[in-house]
Amino acid sequence: MSEHRKSSRKEGKKDSKEDSKKRKREPIGSIDGPTVGQLTSHIANKQVRAEQYAKLKHKAKKEKGAERRKRQEEVQRAENLGIEGPRRKVPKTIENTREKDVTMIAPEDAEVEADDADDEFASYFNREQAPNVLLTTSYRPSKLMFQFLAEMLEVLPCATFYKRQGIALKKIVKYATAKGFTDVAVFNEDRKQVNGLLLIHLPAGPTAHFRLSSVKLSKDIKGHGRAARMKPELILNHFDTRLGHRLGRMLASLFHQDPSFKSRQVATFHNQRDCIFFRHHRYIFEEKQKGKEGTPQVVAHLQELGPRFTLKLQSLQSGTFNSKEGEFEFKYKSKMHQNRRRFVL
Amino acid sequence: MPKRKDPVVQFAGVPVRLLVCDDLGIVKGVQAPGVHRFEDAQVVSSWGEPDRAQNPAGCLAVSDTTPQAQGPGLAGSFLAAVGRTFGQISLLDGQTGQQQLLLNIGSSKSSSSNGSESVVGLRFLMTQACGRPQLLSCTHHGLVHIHAPALGSEGDIWEPTAQWTVPANVSSMEVSRDESCMAVGCQGSELSIWDVKSQQQTFLAKSAKPNRIGLVDPPWCSAVAFLPGSDNSKVLVGTGKSKLRLYDTKHGRRPVLDLTFGQSRITSLAAEPDGNRVWVANAAGQIEVLDVRAGNMAGAAKGASGSVRCLALHPTEPLLASVGLDRFLRVHSTVNRKQLCAVYLKQKLNGVTFCPALSQHEAAPEPEDKVPEAADRRKDKRKKHSK
C-alpha cells in the first residue's frame, strides 16, 4: 500500500516538473489553459503544494501584467500613429455565448412580417386603436400594493384602476371588453409582496403570465424624481426570438404609439437572460458652455423615477384568460433551463 | 463535404415528406432524406400566399383551421385538401401544390358569423367508390358532406354525393380505418358515431358516471380516435376537461376506461396501427402515450413548449409528428420516444400529415429489400462458420 502511495507521489512530482516545462510555452491562467489550482491540486503534500501554488500564482500574475502592459503600449502606439490598434478582447459572457436559437428573427423576414401585419396587436401599431388599460389587483390587496399601483398609474397614463372587489377574472374580461378596454393588467400579491402580473390583451388575447420580483418603489431609489403625468417613450431591448418578438409587441401595445411625439420620460423593458427588467427614467439634453469662450456642449442628464421590477415569463396563452381549457403558446417547464445558455426570449 | 460517413444510407433510401398547414393559410412541405436521417429534414416547399391580412378576393378572411388529408388520387399523384374558415376546402395537388379546385361547403346565409363554418375534419375515402377518392368533410356547424369527382370529368369538378347534419359545435371528427364509421365529438353533446353509408347515428355515448358528490363534466369531446383492430367498436375520446375516456360500443354507452391526463384540454389523439397504444397531446404541450390494455400512460415524447394542435403517425414506420403553437414541427420515434428533429416553420401550425411515399411503385420497395438480404447474408456466414 505504502509503496503504491510513494510511487504515486513520485509520479505527481514528475508531473509538476513536466507542467512547469509546458508553462513556459503558454502563459498560466490564460482562458484556455488549466488554472494554477488545477496544476497543483494533484500534489499530496500540503506544504509543497502551497509553495508550488504561490510560486505559480506569482508567475502567472507577472505574466498577465506584462501582457497587459504590452497590449496597452501597442494601443498607445497605434493611437499615436493614427492606425487601427490590436483588436480589443471581448469577455465571454453567458449572453454572448448563448445557445443558438433558430427562432431568432432575421431582419425583413417576409413571413414574420405577414404574421405581424394582421395579428392581435396590428390595429394598435397601425394607430387605429389607442391603448386603454384596466388595472386591478388580486383579492384583498395591502397598502404596499396601492403604493405600487399609484406608481404604475404614473407609468401608464392610459390606465384606469378598478377595485377588484372579489370579482372573477373571466367576468372582468367580459366587462372590460364591453367597455372598450384594450388590456387588463392584474397584479398579484402574496404575503405583502407584489409577486405576479397577468396581462390580458383584449378582445381575443393573448394572455401573458409573469412572475414579478425585485420590486423597488421610487421612494426606495436613491436620488429618484417624481414622474410627471405625461406619456412615456418606450424602449424594448433584446426581444429577439419569435416568442420574444410577440411578447415585445404585447408590452409595446400598453403604451401610446406615436412616431413623432416628444417626451422626457422613458419606460424601459430590458430583456437579459429571459428576465425582463423594467425601469422608468426621466432625461434631459442640456446645452452647456464650457468655460467662457468654448463651444457649447450637449450634456444628457438622467434621473430614475421608479418603480423598478423584474418580470419573468411563466406562460403565454392564446385567447383571453382560461388557464384550464386555453391553449398555451409557451409554458414554462422546470427543465427548460437545464442548460443555462439556452434562453427563450 | 459530407458531415460523416453514414452507415445507414442504404436502409433509408425513401424520403419521408410531411405536409404542414399554418395559421396564415400556407401549406409547407418538410422532407427528410430517409427514415433514419431526420436530422437533415428541411422545408422543401411552401404553397400559398400568407393571406390572413391581404385577401385578393376581398370577401373572405382565409386561414387554415384543420389538418388536411390526402390519399393517392388522380394520375398517380395524390391530393391534399386544406380546410379553411368560411366553409372552404381547397384541393391541392400533393406534389406541385397547384390548387385544383375550391369546394364551397358553407351556407351563404351564415357566412357573416365568424368561424362557425370552419372545417373541423377532413378525410379522403378510398374504398367506397372504385378508384376515385371521395372527400368527407365536417364543419364546426355540424354539416357533413361527401364530395366526389363528377362522373365524366377529369377530377376538375367535384359534386356533393351525400350531406347530413350532426350535432352542432363539432370540435373533432374521425373516420374509422375501414371508412364505414365516423365519430363526432362536440362541445355540448357526448360522442356520437355515425354510419357513413346510411348516414344514420349508430351510437350515442353517455358521460362517465357522476363522481362522489354527483358532479359530471359538461360534455366536450375535443379529440376522438378509433382503435384499430377493434372492429370499430372501441373509440378513445379526449375531453376539454383533460379526461381520456375509452368507449366500447359492444359494452354499453358508458366509458369502460376513464382517466385524467394533465390539466389542460386534450387536443389530439393518434392511435398506433396495432391498437394497443394511443398518443395523446394536450394544450399545455404534453405528449404522452396511453397503453390501452394497461390503462395508464406509458411514457412521454418531450420537446414541445406550446399547445400541440395535431399529431400524426407514419402509416408504416415508427414515427410520430406533432405541430402546434410553438411553431415547430417535431418528429419523435415512437419506439424510444427520442426527438428526431424539430423544424421551425415560423407560424402557428394547425395540421400535419405524412405524405404517401413519393414514388411508391419504383423506389420504395428496393431499399427495404436490401435490409433482409444483408441480414440473410450475415446468417449464411454464421452458418458457414458453424459448419
Short mmCIF file of C-alpha atoms in Angstrom, two decimals, chain A residues 102-103 109 111 114-115 118-119 242 246 318 324-331 333 336, chain B residues 28 50 52 220 240-241 263-265 283 285 304-307 309 327 344 346-348:
data_model
loop_
_atom_site.label_atom_id
_atom_site.label_comp_id
_atom_site.label_asym_id
_atom_site.label_seq_id
_atom_site.Cartn_x
_atom_site.Cartn_y
_atom_site.Cartn_z
CA VAL A 102 -33.43 29.01 -34.69
CA THR A 103 -36.43 31.20 -34.00
CA ASP A 109 -38.43 38.14 -42.79
CA GLU A 111 -43.36 35.53 -43.28
CA ALA A 114 -47.04 38.86 -42.86
CA ASP A 115 -47.93 37.42 -39.47
CA ASP A 118 -52.63 41.02 -39.04
CA ASP A 119 -52.07 39.79 -35.51
CA ARG A 242 -40.10 34.71 -32.15
CA ARG A 246 -44.52 38.58 -29.76
CA SER A 318 -53.58 32.37 -26.79
CA LYS A 324 -57.69 25.23 -17.69
CA GLU A 325 -59.02 25.00 -21.22
CA GLY A 326 -56.92 27.59 -23.01
CA GLU A 327 -54.12 26.78 -25.42
CA PHE A 328 -50.61 27.79 -24.42
CA GLU A 329 -48.19 29.22 -26.94
CA PHE A 330 -45.49 28.89 -24.34
CA LYS A 331 -45.49 27.37 -20.91
CA LYS A 333 -41.39 23.94 -17.64
CA MET A 336 -36.40 24.33 -19.60
CA LYS B 28 -45.42 23.71 -46.22
CA PRO B 50 -49.87 34.48 -46.42
CA ARG B 52 -54.76 36.33 -43.39
CA TRP B 220 -66.88 18.36 -24.59
CA GLY B 240 -61.80 19.55 -22.88
CA LYS B 241 -61.67 18.82 -19.16
CA GLN B 263 -54.54 19.64 -16.55
CA SER B 264 -55.35 21.03 -19.96
CA ARG B 265 -57.63 20.37 -22.85
CA ALA B 283 -52.98 22.23 -24.91
CA GLY B 285 -47.60 20.86 -24.73
CA ALA B 304 -43.00 20.79 -27.26
CA SER B 305 -43.26 24.02 -25.31
CA GLY B 306 -46.67 25.11 -26.54
CA SER B 307 -50.05 23.61 -27.26
CA ARG B 309 -52.61 21.14 -32.27
CA ARG B 327 -44.25 26.93 -34.33
CA TYR B 344 -39.01 25.81 -37.15
CA LYS B 346 -42.37 30.38 -38.40
CA GLN B 347 -46.15 30.34 -37.97
CA LYS B 348 -48.63 28.80 -35.58
#
